Amino acid sequence: FATRRMFPAFKVRMSGLDKKAKYIMLMDIVASDECRYKFHNRRWVVAGKADPEMPKGMYIHPDSPSTGEQWMQKVVSFHKLKLTNNISDKHGYSILNSMHKYQPRFHLVRANDILKLPYSTFRTYVFKETEFIAVTAYQNEKVSDV
Amino acid sequence: FATRRMFPAFKVRMSGLDKKAKYIMLMDIVASDECRYKFHNRRWVVAGKADPEMPKGMYIHPDSPSTGEQWMQKVVSFHKLKLTNNISDKHGYSILNSMHKYQPRFHLVRANDILKLPYSTFRTYVFKETEFIAVTAYQNEKVSDV
DNA sequence: CTTTTTTACACCTAGGTGCCAAAC
DNA sequence: GTGTTTGGCACCTAGGTGTAAAAA
């Protein structure tokens, strides 16, 4: 069983925020489709129906809450998000099924305080290009060749 | 301006929790009295009225939420709590006035999820023996002699 | 003079990394 | 044989540590 950070990390650059207001940023990961994949002849191919998914929590960016000004002045990186394939993990990391396809989602909330989160409006953004297949070992040689 | 962890760390050992229920643990720091202190002839003596206090946030223990069973199986340490004397700190660390007396407080909340925190009942505990005076450099030789 | 703050820096440590060999 | 998972391990890095000297 392995627990590692997501690589490469999910990163966003923000603009148009209210400089003075405070924001909380979150992300989560949802299953993309109902398939299990395999890596055959250097290609990803569907290999049956997906395994059941574990419930996944919300990952709150550790700099939350911060002002719009602070968020906008550098790229916001979620590199500390941890993934695992250990279904009995107790640390609250995102539990993914290996060889399944996932979609990260980004949530922006205007709130002064984590305690106010549940009262607040979530704005959710999905970037299709961040979709990925979870693996236990890199399949693409180009990744290790960096 | 310095930002360091609190030393020694605030630690609690838990018992009597519901093993299956999930809990969130928090701590904060409040001013103990209205005095400023000085270290004179190897003793702490009152040296005037306290400076104004900055608002202090709640520090959520990073293992939150976890089950009663997990919390009880080892000492719960808040060693990652950060203190600073930088009044314009933007990281959400606890901003303390040096040479002032403070009281840490511990909060226990039964909740599955950080999003449910504001709906939930806080049980707050104060341990008088954890009161301390904030400093920028150790005054007691016994600390450095360890 | 005493007390307190700041800065710098070498040291250390926890934890994250790729990579490999073995197991499955 | 193929594809996938696991565990180990040397390496590296971010960040926390005390200490001491200088500044205030």
Coordinates of C-alpha atoms (C1' of nucleotides) in Angstrom, one line a residue:
Chain A
F1 CA 0.0 0.0 0.0
A2 CA 1.3 3.4 -1.0
T3 CA 0.5 6.9 -0.1
R4 CA 2.0 9.6 -2.2
R5 CA 1.3 13.2 -3.3
M6 CA -0.4 13.7 -6.5
F7 CA 2.1 14.3 -9.3
P8 CA 2.1 16.5 -11.2
A9 CA 0.3 18.8 -8.7
F10 CA -3.0 20.6 -9.5
K11 CA -2.2 24.3 -9.8
V12 CA -4.4 27.3 -10.6
R13 CA -3.6 31.0 -11.2
M14 CA -6.3 33.3 -9.8
S15 CA -7.5 36.7 -11.1
G16 CA -10.5 38.9 -10.5
L17 CA -10.8 38.2 -6.8
D18 CA -11.7 40.9 -4.3
K19 CA -8.3 41.9 -2.9
K20 CA -9.6 42.6 0.6
A21 CA -12.0 39.7 0.9
K22 CA -11.0 36.3 2.3
Y23 CA -11.3 33.1 0.4
I24 CA -11.1 29.4 1.0
M25 CA -9.9 27.1 -1.7
L26 CA -10.7 23.4 -1.9
M27 CA -10.4 20.5 -4.3
D28 CA -11.7 17.1 -4.5
I29 CA -11.5 14.2 -6.9
V30 CA -14.4 12.3 -8.5
A31 CA -14.6 9.3 -10.7
S32 CA -14.6 10.2 -14.4
D33 CA -16.4 7.1 -15.8
E34 CA -17.4 3.6 -15.1
C35 CA -14.4 1.8 -16.5
R36 CA -11.3 0.0 -15.4
Y37 CA -8.3 0.5 -17.7
K38 CA -5.1 -1.4 -18.5
F39 CA -1.9 -0.3 -20.1
H40 CA -1.5 -2.5 -23.2
N41 CA 1.1 -2.1 -25.9
R42 CA 1.9 1.4 -24.6
R43 CA -1.7 2.5 -24.7
W44 CA -4.5 2.8 -22.2
V45 CA -7.4 0.6 -23.1
V46 CA -10.7 -0.1 -21.3
A47 CA -10.6 -3.4 -19.4
G48 CA -13.9 -3.9 -17.8
K49 CA -16.2 -2.2 -15.4
A50 CA -15.0 0.1 -12.6
D51 CA -14.5 -1.1 -9.0
P52 CA -16.7 0.5 -6.3
E53 CA -15.5 3.9 -5.2
M54 CA -14.7 4.9 -1.6
P55 CA -16.2 8.2 -0.4
K56 CA -13.7 11.0 -0.9
G57 CA -13.3 14.1 1.3
M58 CA -12.7 17.7 0.5
Y59 CA -9.1 18.9 0.6
I60 CA -8.9 22.4 2.0
H61 CA -5.9 24.3 0.7
P62 CA -3.7 24.8 3.8
D63 CA -3.2 28.5 3.2
S64 CA -7.0 29.0 3.7
P65 CA -8.4 31.4 4.5
S66 CA -6.3 34.1 2.8
T67 CA -7.2 37.4 1.1
G68 CA -7.8 37.6 -2.6
E69 CA -4.6 39.6 -2.8
Q70 CA -2.5 36.8 -1.3
W71 CA -4.1 34.1 -3.5
M72 CA -3.6 36.2 -6.7
Q73 CA 0.1 37.0 -6.1
K74 CA 1.3 33.5 -6.8
V75 CA 0.3 30.3 -8.4
V76 CA -2.0 28.3 -6.0
S77 CA -0.6 24.8 -5.8
F78 CA -2.3 21.8 -4.2
H79 CA 0.9 19.8 -4.1
K80 CA 0.3 18.6 -0.5
L81 CA -2.8 16.7 -1.5
K82 CA -2.2 13.0 -0.7
L83 CA -3.5 10.0 -2.6
T84 CA -3.6 6.4 -1.5
N85 CA -4.8 3.1 -2.7
N86 CA -5.2 1.9 0.9
I87 CA -8.9 1.4 1.4
S88 CA -8.5 1.4 5.2
D89 CA -6.6 4.6 5.3
K90 CA -7.5 6.7 8.3
H91 CA -5.7 9.9 7.5
G92 CA -8.4 11.3 5.3
Y93 CA -6.3 11.1 2.2
S94 CA -8.1 10.6 -1.1
I95 CA -8.5 6.9 -1.7
L96 CA -8.3 6.1 -5.4
N97 CA -8.7 2.9 -7.3
S98 CA -5.6 2.2 -9.4
M99 CA -6.2 2.0 -13.2
H100 CA -9.3 4.1 -12.9
K101 CA -9.9 7.5 -14.4
Y102 CA -10.5 10.6 -12.2
Q103 CA -11.4 14.2 -12.5
P104 CA -10.1 16.8 -10.0
R105 CA -12.5 19.6 -9.2
F106 CA -11.6 23.1 -7.8
H107 CA -13.9 25.0 -5.4
L108 CA -13.7 28.6 -4.5
V109 CA -15.5 30.0 -1.5
R110 CA -15.7 33.5 -0.2
A111 CA -15.5 33.2 3.6
N112 CA -13.5 34.7 6.4
D113 CA -13.2 31.6 8.4
I114 CA -13.3 27.8 8.0
L115 CA -16.1 27.7 10.5
K116 CA -18.3 29.7 8.1
L117 CA -17.7 27.3 5.2
P118 CA -21.0 25.4 5.4
Y119 CA -23.0 28.6 5.2
S120 CA -21.2 29.8 2.1
T121 CA -21.6 29.5 -1.6
F122 CA -19.3 27.2 -3.5
R123 CA -18.2 28.0 -6.9
T124 CA -17.0 24.8 -8.6
Y125 CA -14.7 24.6 -11.6
V126 CA -13.8 21.6 -13.6
F127 CA -10.8 21.6 -16.0
K128 CA -11.2 18.7 -18.4
E129 CA -7.5 18.7 -19.2
T130 CA -6.6 17.7 -15.7
E131 CA -8.3 14.3 -16.0
F132 CA -6.0 11.4 -15.2
I133 CA -5.7 7.7 -14.6
A134 CA -4.4 6.6 -11.2
V135 CA -1.4 4.2 -11.3
T136 CA 1.0 2.6 -8.8
A137 CA 3.9 3.0 -11.2
Y138 CA 4.5 5.4 -14.0
Q139 CA 3.6 3.9 -17.4
N140 CA 5.0 6.8 -19.6
E141 CA 8.7 6.7 -20.1
K142 CA 8.7 10.5 -20.7
V143 CA 7.8 11.0 -17.1
S144 CA 10.9 9.3 -15.8
D145 CA 13.1 10.8 -18.5
V146 CA 12.7 14.4 -17.2
Chain B
F1 CA 10.3 39.2 13.4
A2 CA 10.3 35.6 14.2
T3 CA 7.8 32.7 13.6
R4 CA 8.5 29.5 15.5
R5 CA 6.5 26.6 16.9
M6 CA 5.4 26.7 20.4
F7 CA 8.0 25.0 22.7
P8 CA 7.3 22.8 24.6
A9 CA 4.3 21.7 22.7
F10 CA 0.8 21.5 24.1
K11 CA -0.1 17.8 24.5
V12 CA -3.1 15.9 25.8
R13 CA -3.9 12.3 26.4
M14 CA -7.5 11.4 25.7
S15 CA -9.8 8.8 27.3
G16 CA -13.5 8.1 27.5
L17 CA -14.2 9.0 23.9
D18 CA -16.6 7.0 21.8
K19 CA -14.3 4.8 19.7
K20 CA -16.4 4.9 16.6
A21 CA -17.4 8.5 16.7
K22 CA -15.4 11.2 14.9
Y23 CA -13.9 14.1 16.7
I24 CA -12.2 17.4 15.8
M25 CA -9.7 18.8 18.2
L26 CA -8.7 22.5 18.3
M27 CA -6.7 24.9 20.5
D28 CA -6.4 28.6 20.8
I29 CA -4.5 31.0 23.0
V30 CA -5.9 33.8 25.1
A31 CA -4.3 36.6 27.1
S32 CA -4.0 35.6 30.8
D33 CA -4.0 39.0 32.4
E34 CA -3.5 42.8 31.7
C35 CA 0.2 43.0 32.4
R36 CA 3.4 43.3 30.6
Y37 CA 6.3 41.5 32.2
K38 CA 10.1 41.9 32.4
F39 CA 12.8 39.4 33.3
H40 CA 14.7 41.2 36.1
N41 CA 17.4 39.6 38.2
R42 CA 16.4 36.1 36.9
R43 CA 12.8 36.6 37.9
W44 CA 9.6 37.6 36.1
V45 CA 8.2 40.9 37.4
V46 CA 5.2 43.0 36.3
A47 CA 6.3 45.9 34.2
G48 CA 3.3 47.9 33.3
K49 CA 0.0 47.5 31.4
A50 CA -0.4 45.0 28.6
D51 CA -0.2 46.0 25.0
P52 CA -3.3 45.6 22.8
E53 CA -4.0 42.1 21.6
M54 CA -4.4 40.9 18.0
P55 CA -7.4 38.7 17.2
K56 CA -6.3 35.0 17.4
G57 CA -7.7 32.2 15.3
M58 CA -8.6 28.6 16.2
Y59 CA -5.9 26.1 15.4
I60 CA -7.5 22.9 14.1
H61 CA -5.4 19.8 14.9
P62 CA -4.3 18.5 11.4
D63 CA -5.4 15.0 12.1
S64 CA -9.0 16.2 12.5
P65 CA -11.4 14.6 12.0
S66 CA -10.4 11.2 13.4
T67 CA -12.2 8.5 15.4
G68 CA -12.1 8.4 19.2
E69 CA -10.1 5.2 18.8
Q70 CA -7.4 7.0 16.8
W71 CA -7.2 10.0 19.1
M72 CA -6.9 7.7 22.2
Q73 CA -4.2 5.4 21.0
K74 CA -1.5 8.0 21.2
V75 CA -0.7 11.4 22.9
V76 CA -2.3 14.2 20.9
S77 CA 0.4 16.8 20.2
F78 CA -0.2 20.3 18.9
H79 CA 3.5 20.8 18.1
K80 CA 2.7 22.2 14.6
L81 CA 1.0 25.3 16.1
K82 CA 3.0 28.3 15.0
L83 CA 3.5 31.5 17.0
T84 CA 4.8 34.8 15.8
N85 CA 5.3 38.3 17.1
N86 CA 4.8 39.8 13.6
I87 CA 1.6 41.8 13.8
S88 CA 1.2 41.8 10.0
D89 CA 1.6 38.1 9.7
K90 CA -0.8 36.8 7.0
H91 CA -0.4 33.1 7.5
G92 CA -2.9 32.8 10.3
Y93 CA -0.4 31.9 13.0
S94 CA -1.2 33.0 16.5
I95 CA 0.2 36.5 17.0
L96 CA 1.4 37.0 20.6
N97 CA 2.9 40.0 22.4
S98 CA 6.3 39.1 23.7
M99 CA 6.7 39.4 27.5
H100 CA 2.9 38.9 28.0
K101 CA 1.2 36.0 29.8
Y102 CA -1.0 33.6 27.8
Q103 CA -3.3 30.6 28.5
P104 CA -3.7 27.8 25.9
R105 CA -7.2 26.4 25.6
F106 CA -8.2 23.0 24.3
H107 CA -11.5 22.3 22.5
L108 CA -13.1 19.0 21.7
V109 CA -15.9 18.7 19.2
R110 CA -17.8 15.6 18.1
A111 CA -18.3 16.0 14.4
N112 CA -17.7 13.9 11.3
D113 CA -16.5 16.7 9.2
I114 CA -14.9 20.1 9.4
L115 CA -17.9 21.5 7.5
K116 CA -20.1 20.5 10.4
L117 CA -18.0 22.3 13.0
P118 CA -20.2 25.4 13.4
Y119 CA -23.3 23.4 14.1
S120 CA -21.6 21.4 16.8
T121 CA -21.1 21.7 20.5
F122 CA -17.6 22.7 21.8
R123 CA -16.3 21.3 25.0
T124 CA -13.5 23.6 26.2
Y125 CA -10.9 22.7 28.7
V126 CA -8.3 25.0 30.4
F127 CA -5.3 23.6 32.1
K128 CA -3.9 26.3 34.4
E129 CA -0.5 24.6 34.5
T130 CA 0.0 25.4 30.7
E131 CA 0.1 29.1 31.2
F132 CA 3.2 30.8 29.9
I133 CA 5.0 34.0 29.1
A134 CA 5.9 34.6 25.5
V135 CA 9.5 35.5 24.8
T136 CA 11.8 36.0 21.8
A137 CA 14.8 34.3 23.6
Y138 CA 14.8 31.7 26.4
Q139 CA 15.4 33.3 29.8
N140 CA 15.7 30.2 31.8
E141 CA 19.2 28.5 31.6
K142 CA 17.6 25.2 32.4
V143 CA 15.9 25.1 29.0
S144 CA 19.2 25.4 27.1
D145 CA 20.9 23.0 29.4
V146 CA 18.7 20.0 28.5
Chain C
dC1 C1' 24.5 49.2 32.4
dT2 C1' 20.5 45.7 31.6
dT3 C1' 17.0 43.7 28.9
dT4 C1' 14.9 42.4 24.6
dT5 C1' 14.8 41.9 19.6
dT6 C1' 16.6 40.7 15.2
dT7 C1' 19.3 38.4 12.0
dA8 C1' 22.1 34.9 10.4
dC9 C1' 23.7 30.4 10.0
dA10 C1' 25.1 25.6 10.6
dC11 C1' 22.8 21.7 11.9
dC12 C1' 19.3 18.3 12.0
dT13 C1' 15.2 15.8 11.0
dA14 C1' 10.7 14.4 9.0
dG15 C1' 9.0 13.2 5.3
dG16 C1' 8.7 13.2 0.1
dT17 C1' 11.3 11.3 -4.2
dG18 C1' 12.5 8.1 -8.0
dC19 C1' 13.9 3.7 -8.8
dC20 C1' 14.5 -1.0 -8.6
dA21 C1' 13.8 -5.9 -7.6
dA22 C1' 10.5 -9.1 -6.1
dA23 C1' 5.9 -10.7 -5.7
dC24 C1' 1.7 -11.4 -7.6
Chain D
dG1 C1' 5.0 -14.5 -21.4
dT2 C1' 2.4 -9.6 -19.8
dG3 C1' 0.7 -6.2 -16.7
dT4 C1' 0.4 -4.4 -11.9
dT5 C1' 1.5 -4.0 -7.0
dT6 C1' 4.4 -3.9 -3.1
dG7 C1' 8.2 -2.9 -0.2
dG8 C1' 12.7 -1.2 0.4
dC9 C1' 16.1 2.2 0.2
dA10 C1' 19.4 5.8 -1.0
dC11 C1' 18.8 10.4 -2.0
dC12 C1' 17.1 14.9 -1.5
dT13 C1' 14.7 18.9 0.2
dA14 C1' 11.8 21.9 3.0
dG15 C1' 11.6 23.6 7.0
dG16 C1' 12.4 23.6 12.2
dT17 C1' 16.4 23.9 15.7
dG18 C1' 19.6 26.2 18.9
dT19 C1' 23.1 29.5 19.4
dA20 C1' 25.6 33.5 19.1
dA21 C1' 26.5 38.1 17.8
dA22 C1' 24.7 42.5 16.7
dA23 C1' 21.3 45.9 17.1
dA24 C1' 18.0 48.4 19.6

